[in-house]
Amino acid sequence: MTAVDGRAVVDGGPSGSADATEAAAVPPRRSRAGRNLPAAIGVGALLGASILVPLFTVRAAFVGVISVAVALGTWEVIRAVWLTGVRVPPVPLVAGALAMPVVAYVAGTTGLLLTLAATVGVGVAVRAVGPAGGLVRDVSGIAFVAGYVGFPAGFAALLTEPSDGSWRVLAFLGTVVASDVGGYTAGVLSGGRHKMAPSVSPGKSWEGFAGSVAACVLVAGILVAWPLGAHAWQGVLLGLATACTATIGDLGESLLKRDIGIKDMSNLLPGHGGVMDRLDSLLCTAPVAWLLLAAFLA
């Protein structure tokens, strides 16, 4: 170590100690889009296994996976909303998020709607015993959290109801994943020069959206025609709809985070952010996928 102008610096002798020091300080490799790709791929593989294994073995267990995921996502949204000063009670909202997919699986759309109403009602009742100031604002926050996370997740559970429900879910999940992968790949390869909504999500580009559309149409066309046995053009429609809803869901969460002033909902999933950072596109797409597949396969 040598002193230069009163500062200590490391000598880079033949042993390469300076190079080793610099290498140790290099952060984990990230892609041009800002992700830690090794972590993202590893976590993505684990998430995929935790979904697909119960989906094709015990469907009730798959619904349980949905419930746990949306409960965690609801907690993340509640914590984010608290940063804005909105007081929403966590217990009824997290409990409602856990219950909505299960009730939808057991009792269909009627049960899902009733559970949503009960979640909001209990949440409002709990909040009503608190301070009077900001009550209307907080009631709006309660309705938002319940309707944003748990309610649309119920439609993912509804997809499993028919005999070919596992394949319907696979078509839904596969198309949403295709939107993410296609958009990411096209955006990185093209440089993403034409921004879609720079004030909301600087990384979103029209080039990436084009990649999402192409990937969604391809994957949905295959999965709807086989193994579901519907027409390929119906898969194309599902792909087009998914590219739009997945992008809206992603932009919607980005808008929410930008308004609150946070980058990710949490750091629970390395390379991905929080649970809601993975659920945003899925939640927005689930009701549309359920409706279209129910119509196509009636």
CSV table of C-alpha atoms in Angstrom, one decimal:
chain,number,residue,atom,x,y,z
A,1,MET,CA,0.0,0.0,0.0
A,2,THR,CA,1.4,3.4,-1.0
A,3,ALA,CA,0.5,6.9,0.2
A,4,VAL,CA,-0.4,9.4,-2.6
A,5,ASP,CA,-1.4,12.9,-1.6
A,6,GLY,CA,-2.3,11.7,1.8
A,7,ARG,CA,-4.6,8.9,0.4
A,8,ALA,CA,-3.9,5.2,0.8
A,9,VAL,CA,-3.9,3.3,-2.5
A,10,VAL,CA,-3.2,-0.4,-3.3
A,11,ASP,CA,-0.2,-1.3,-5.3
A,12,GLY,CA,-0.9,-3.5,-8.3
A,13,GLY,CA,2.3,-5.7,-8.2
A,14,PRO,CA,2.9,-8.9,-10.0
A,15,SER,CA,0.6,-10.7,-7.6
A,16,GLY,CA,-2.3,-8.8,-9.1
A,17,SER,CA,-3.6,-7.8,-5.6
A,18,ALA,CA,-5.1,-4.6,-6.9
A,19,ASP,CA,-6.9,-6.5,-9.6
A,20,ALA,CA,-8.2,-8.9,-7.1
A,21,THR,CA,-9.5,-6.1,-4.9
A,22,GLU,CA,-11.3,-4.5,-7.8
A,23,ALA,CA,-12.8,-7.8,-8.9
A,24,ALA,CA,-14.1,-8.4,-5.4
A,25,ALA,CA,-15.9,-5.0,-5.5
A,26,VAL,CA,-17.6,-5.8,-8.8
A,27,PRO,CA,-21.4,-6.2,-8.2
A,28,PRO,CA,-23.3,-9.2,-9.5
A,29,ARG,CA,-23.6,-9.3,-13.3
A,30,ARG,CA,-26.7,-7.6,-14.5
A,31,SER,CA,-28.3,-7.6,-17.9
A,32,ARG,CA,-28.7,-4.5,-20.1
A,33,ALA,CA,-32.3,-4.3,-18.8
A,34,GLY,CA,-31.1,-4.1,-15.1
A,35,ARG,CA,-31.9,-7.6,-13.9
A,36,ASN,CA,-29.6,-10.0,-12.1
A,37,LEU,CA,-30.2,-12.7,-14.7
A,38,PRO,CA,-28.7,-15.7,-12.8
A,39,ALA,CA,-30.8,-15.0,-9.7
A,40,ALA,CA,-33.9,-14.2,-11.9
A,41,ILE,CA,-33.6,-17.4,-13.8
A,42,GLY,CA,-33.0,-19.5,-10.7
A,43,VAL,CA,-35.9,-18.0,-8.8
A,44,GLY,CA,-38.1,-18.3,-11.9
A,45,ALA,CA,-37.4,-22.0,-12.3
A,46,LEU,CA,-38.3,-22.6,-8.6
A,47,LEU,CA,-41.5,-20.7,-9.0
A,48,GLY,CA,-42.4,-22.6,-12.1
A,49,ALA,CA,-41.8,-25.9,-10.4
A,50,SER,CA,-43.9,-24.8,-7.3
A,51,ILE,CA,-46.8,-24.1,-9.7
A,52,LEU,CA,-46.6,-26.8,-12.3
A,53,VAL,CA,-46.1,-29.8,-10.0
A,54,PRO,CA,-49.3,-29.2,-7.9
A,55,LEU,CA,-51.2,-28.1,-11.0
A,56,PHE,CA,-50.8,-31.5,-12.7
A,57,THR,CA,-51.0,-33.6,-9.5
A,58,VAL,CA,-53.4,-32.1,-6.9
A,59,ARG,CA,-55.3,-29.1,-8.1
A,60,ALA,CA,-56.4,-28.2,-4.6
A,61,ALA,CA,-52.7,-27.8,-3.7
A,62,PHE,CA,-52.3,-25.5,-6.7
A,63,VAL,CA,-55.2,-23.3,-5.4
A,64,GLY,CA,-53.3,-23.3,-2.1
A,65,VAL,CA,-50.2,-22.0,-3.9
A,66,ILE,CA,-52.3,-19.2,-5.4
A,67,SER,CA,-53.7,-18.3,-2.0
A,68,VAL,CA,-50.3,-18.1,-0.4
A,69,ALA,CA,-49.0,-16.0,-3.2
A,70,VAL,CA,-51.8,-13.5,-3.2
A,71,ALA,CA,-51.7,-13.2,0.6
A,72,LEU,CA,-48.0,-12.3,0.3
A,73,GLY,CA,-48.8,-9.9,-2.5
A,74,THR,CA,-51.6,-8.3,-0.5
A,75,TRP,CA,-49.2,-7.7,2.4
A,76,GLU,CA,-46.7,-6.1,0.1
A,77,VAL,CA,-49.4,-3.8,-1.3
A,78,ILE,CA,-50.7,-2.9,2.2
A,79,ARG,CA,-47.1,-1.9,3.3
A,80,ALA,CA,-46.8,0.2,0.2
A,81,VAL,CA,-50.1,1.9,0.8
A,82,TRP,CA,-49.2,2.7,4.4
A,83,LEU,CA,-46.3,4.8,3.1
A,84,THR,CA,-48.9,7.2,1.6
A,85,GLY,CA,-50.6,7.6,4.9
A,86,VAL,CA,-53.6,5.5,4.0
A,87,ARG,CA,-54.6,3.3,6.9
A,88,VAL,CA,-55.9,-0.1,5.8
A,89,PRO,CA,-56.3,-3.0,8.3
A,90,PRO,CA,-54.0,-5.9,7.3
A,91,VAL,CA,-55.7,-8.8,9.0
A,92,PRO,CA,-59.1,-8.8,7.1
A,93,LEU,CA,-57.4,-8.0,3.8
A,94,VAL,CA,-54.8,-10.7,4.0
A,95,ALA,CA,-57.4,-13.2,5.3
A,96,GLY,CA,-59.7,-12.3,2.4
A,97,ALA,CA,-56.9,-12.7,-0.1
A,98,LEU,CA,-56.2,-16.2,1.3
A,99,ALA,CA,-59.9,-17.1,1.1
A,100,MET,CA,-60.9,-15.7,-2.3
A,101,PRO,CA,-59.1,-18.3,-4.5
A,102,VAL,CA,-60.2,-21.1,-2.3
A,103,VAL,CA,-63.9,-20.0,-2.2
A,104,ALA,CA,-63.8,-19.5,-6.0
A,105,TYR,CA,-62.5,-23.0,-6.4
A,106,VAL,CA,-65.3,-24.4,-4.2
A,107,ALA,CA,-68.2,-22.2,-4.9
A,108,GLY,CA,-67.6,-20.5,-8.2
A,109,THR,CA,-68.1,-16.9,-9.2
A,110,THR,CA,-70.9,-16.3,-6.7
A,111,GLY,CA,-68.7,-17.4,-3.8
A,112,LEU,CA,-65.9,-15.2,-5.1
A,113,LEU,CA,-68.1,-12.1,-5.3
A,114,LEU,CA,-69.5,-12.7,-1.8
A,115,THR,CA,-66.0,-13.2,-0.4
A,116,LEU,CA,-64.8,-10.0,-2.0
A,117,ALA,CA,-67.8,-8.1,-0.5
A,118,ALA,CA,-67.2,-9.7,2.9
A,119,THR,CA,-63.5,-8.8,2.8
A,120,VAL,CA,-64.3,-5.2,2.0
A,121,GLY,CA,-67.1,-5.1,4.6
A,122,VAL,CA,-65.0,-6.5,7.5
A,123,GLY,CA,-62.1,-4.2,6.5
A,124,VAL,CA,-64.4,-1.2,6.6
A,125,ALA,CA,-65.8,-2.2,9.9
A,126,VAL,CA,-62.4,-2.7,11.5
A,127,ARG,CA,-61.2,0.7,10.1
A,128,ALA,CA,-64.4,2.4,11.3
A,129,VAL,CA,-63.6,1.9,14.9
A,130,GLY,CA,-60.3,3.9,14.4
A,131,PRO,CA,-59.8,7.7,14.0
A,132,ALA,CA,-62.5,9.5,12.1
A,133,GLY,CA,-60.0,11.5,10.0
A,134,GLY,CA,-59.4,10.2,6.5
A,135,LEU,CA,-62.1,7.5,6.8
A,136,VAL,CA,-63.4,7.9,3.2
A,137,ARG,CA,-59.8,7.8,1.9
A,138,ASP,CA,-59.1,4.6,3.9
A,139,VAL,CA,-62.3,2.9,2.8
A,140,SER,CA,-61.2,3.5,-0.8
A,141,GLY,CA,-57.8,2.0,0.0
A,142,ILE,CA,-59.5,-1.1,1.5
A,143,ALA,CA,-61.6,-1.6,-1.7
A,144,PHE,CA,-58.6,-1.1,-3.9
A,145,VAL,CA,-56.3,-3.6,-2.1
A,146,ALA,CA,-59.1,-6.3,-2.0
A,147,GLY,CA,-60.0,-5.8,-5.6
A,148,TYR,CA,-56.5,-5.4,-6.9
A,149,VAL,CA,-55.0,-8.7,-5.6
A,150,GLY,CA,-57.3,-11.3,-4.1
A,151,PHE,CA,-60.3,-10.9,-6.4
A,152,PRO,CA,-58.6,-11.4,-9.8
A,153,ALA,CA,-56.6,-14.3,-8.4
A,154,GLY,CA,-60.0,-16.0,-7.8
A,155,PHE,CA,-60.3,-16.3,-11.6
A,156,ALA,CA,-57.0,-18.2,-11.8
A,157,ALA,CA,-58.6,-20.7,-9.4
A,158,LEU,CA,-61.8,-20.8,-11.5
A,159,LEU,CA,-59.7,-21.8,-14.5
A,160,THR,CA,-59.0,-25.2,-12.8
A,161,GLU,CA,-62.7,-26.1,-12.4
A,162,PRO,CA,-63.3,-28.0,-15.8
A,163,SER,CA,-61.9,-31.4,-16.5
A,164,ASP,CA,-59.2,-29.8,-18.7
A,165,GLY,CA,-58.6,-27.1,-16.1
A,166,SER,CA,-54.9,-27.8,-15.7
A,167,TRP,CA,-54.3,-27.2,-19.4
A,168,ARG,CA,-56.4,-24.0,-19.3
A,169,VAL,CA,-54.2,-22.7,-16.5
A,170,LEU,CA,-51.1,-23.7,-18.4
A,171,ALA,CA,-52.3,-21.8,-21.5
A,172,PHE,CA,-53.0,-18.8,-19.3
A,173,LEU,CA,-49.6,-18.9,-17.4
A,174,GLY,CA,-47.6,-19.8,-20.5
A,175,THR,CA,-49.0,-16.9,-22.5
A,176,VAL,CA,-48.3,-14.4,-19.7
A,177,VAL,CA,-44.8,-15.7,-19.3
A,178,ALA,CA,-44.4,-15.5,-23.1
A,179,SER,CA,-45.4,-11.8,-22.9
A,180,ASP,CA,-42.7,-11.2,-20.3
A,181,VAL,CA,-39.9,-13.1,-22.1
A,182,GLY,CA,-40.8,-11.8,-25.5
A,183,GLY,CA,-41.0,-8.2,-24.4
A,184,TYR,CA,-37.8,-8.4,-22.4
A,185,THR,CA,-35.9,-10.1,-25.3
A,186,ALA,CA,-37.2,-7.7,-28.0
A,187,GLY,CA,-36.6,-4.7,-25.8
A,188,VAL,CA,-33.0,-5.6,-25.0
A,189,LEU,CA,-32.1,-6.7,-28.6
A,190,SER,CA,-33.6,-3.6,-30.1
A,191,GLY,CA,-32.4,-1.2,-27.5
A,192,GLY,CA,-35.9,-0.1,-26.7
A,193,ARG,CA,-35.6,3.3,-28.5
A,194,HIS,CA,-39.3,4.1,-28.7
A,195,LYS,CA,-40.6,4.4,-25.2
A,196,MET,CA,-44.1,3.4,-24.4
A,197,ALA,CA,-44.7,5.3,-21.2
A,198,PRO,CA,-41.3,6.9,-20.1
A,199,SER,CA,-42.8,8.8,-17.1
A,200,VAL,CA,-44.3,5.5,-15.7
A,201,SER,CA,-41.9,2.8,-16.7
A,202,PRO,CA,-38.8,3.9,-18.6
A,203,GLY,CA,-37.9,0.3,-19.5
A,204,LYS,CA,-41.1,-0.3,-21.5
A,205,SER,CA,-40.8,0.2,-25.2
A,206,TRP,CA,-43.0,-0.3,-28.3
A,207,GLU,CA,-40.3,-2.7,-29.6
A,208,GLY,CA,-40.7,-4.7,-26.4
A,209,PHE,CA,-44.5,-4.7,-26.8
A,210,ALA,CA,-44.2,-6.0,-30.3
A,211,GLY,CA,-42.0,-8.8,-29.0
A,212,SER,CA,-44.7,-9.5,-26.4
A,213,VAL,CA,-47.4,-9.7,-29.0
A,214,ALA,CA,-45.4,-12.0,-31.2
A,215,ALA,CA,-44.5,-14.4,-28.4
A,216,CYS,CA,-48.1,-14.4,-26.9
A,217,VAL,CA,-49.7,-15.2,-30.2
A,218,LEU,CA,-47.3,-18.0,-30.9
A,219,VAL,CA,-47.5,-19.6,-27.5
A,220,ALA,CA,-51.3,-19.2,-27.1
A,221,GLY,CA,-51.9,-20.4,-30.6
A,222,ILE,CA,-50.1,-23.6,-29.8
A,223,LEU,CA,-51.5,-24.2,-26.4
A,224,VAL,CA,-55.1,-23.5,-27.3
A,225,ALA,CA,-55.0,-25.6,-30.4
A,226,TRP,CA,-53.1,-28.3,-28.6
A,227,PRO,CA,-53.8,-29.8,-26.0
A,228,LEU,CA,-57.1,-27.9,-25.5
A,229,GLY,CA,-58.4,-28.8,-29.0
A,230,ALA,CA,-59.8,-25.3,-29.9
A,231,HIS,CA,-59.1,-23.4,-33.0
A,232,ALA,CA,-55.7,-21.7,-33.6
A,233,TRP,CA,-57.3,-18.4,-34.3
A,234,GLN,CA,-58.9,-18.5,-30.9
A,235,GLY,CA,-55.4,-18.9,-29.4
A,236,VAL,CA,-54.3,-15.9,-31.5
A,237,LEU,CA,-57.1,-13.8,-29.9
A,238,LEU,CA,-56.1,-15.0,-26.4
A,239,GLY,CA,-52.5,-14.1,-27.2
A,240,LEU,CA,-53.4,-10.6,-28.4
A,241,ALA,CA,-55.6,-10.0,-25.4
A,242,THR,CA,-52.9,-11.3,-23.0
A,243,ALA,CA,-50.2,-9.0,-24.5
A,244,CYS,CA,-52.4,-6.1,-23.8
A,245,THR,CA,-53.6,-7.1,-20.3
A,246,ALA,CA,-50.1,-8.2,-19.2
A,247,THR,CA,-48.7,-4.9,-20.3
A,248,ILE,CA,-51.5,-2.9,-18.6
A,249,GLY,CA,-50.9,-4.9,-15.4
A,250,ASP,CA,-47.2,-4.2,-15.5
A,251,LEU,CA,-47.6,-0.5,-16.2
A,252,GLY,CA,-50.3,-0.2,-13.6
A,253,GLU,CA,-48.1,-1.6,-10.9
A,254,SER,CA,-45.2,0.6,-12.1
A,255,LEU,CA,-47.5,3.6,-11.8
A,256,LEU,CA,-48.5,2.6,-8.3
A,257,LYS,CA,-44.9,2.2,-7.3
A,258,ARG,CA,-43.8,5.5,-8.9
A,259,ASP,CA,-46.7,7.3,-7.1
A,260,ILE,CA,-45.6,5.9,-3.8
A,261,GLY,CA,-41.9,6.4,-4.5
A,262,ILE,CA,-40.6,2.8,-4.3
A,263,LYS,CA,-38.7,0.7,-6.8
A,264,ASP,CA,-39.9,-2.8,-5.9
A,265,MET,CA,-42.8,-4.0,-3.7
A,266,SER,CA,-40.2,-5.9,-1.7
A,267,ASN,CA,-36.9,-7.8,-2.2
A,268,LEU,CA,-38.4,-11.2,-1.4
A,269,LEU,CA,-37.6,-12.7,-4.8
A,270,PRO,CA,-34.0,-12.1,-5.9
A,271,GLY,CA,-33.8,-10.9,-9.5
A,272,HIS,CA,-37.6,-10.2,-9.5
A,273,GLY,CA,-38.3,-7.9,-6.6
A,274,GLY,CA,-41.4,-8.7,-4.7
A,275,VAL,CA,-44.3,-11.2,-5.1
A,276,MET,CA,-46.4,-8.4,-6.7
A,277,ASP,CA,-43.7,-7.7,-9.2
A,278,ARG,CA,-44.4,-11.2,-10.6
A,279,LEU,CA,-48.2,-11.2,-10.0
A,280,ASP,CA,-49.0,-7.8,-11.6
A,281,SER,CA,-49.4,-9.2,-15.2
A,282,LEU,CA,-51.0,-12.4,-14.1
A,283,LEU,CA,-53.7,-10.7,-12.0
A,284,CYS,CA,-54.7,-8.4,-14.8
A,285,THR,CA,-54.9,-11.2,-17.3
A,286,ALA,CA,-56.6,-13.9,-15.2
A,287,PRO,CA,-60.2,-12.6,-15.6
A,288,VAL,CA,-59.8,-12.1,-19.3
A,289,ALA,CA,-58.2,-15.5,-19.8
A,290,TRP,CA,-61.0,-17.2,-17.8
A,291,LEU,CA,-63.7,-15.5,-19.8
A,292,LEU,CA,-62.1,-16.2,-23.3
A,293,LEU,CA,-61.3,-19.8,-22.5
A,294,ALA,CA,-64.7,-20.4,-21.1
A,295,ALA,CA,-66.2,-19.0,-24.3
A,296,PHE,CA,-63.8,-20.9,-26.7
A,297,LEU,CA,-64.2,-24.2,-24.9
A,298,ALA,CA,-67.9,-24.2,-24.1
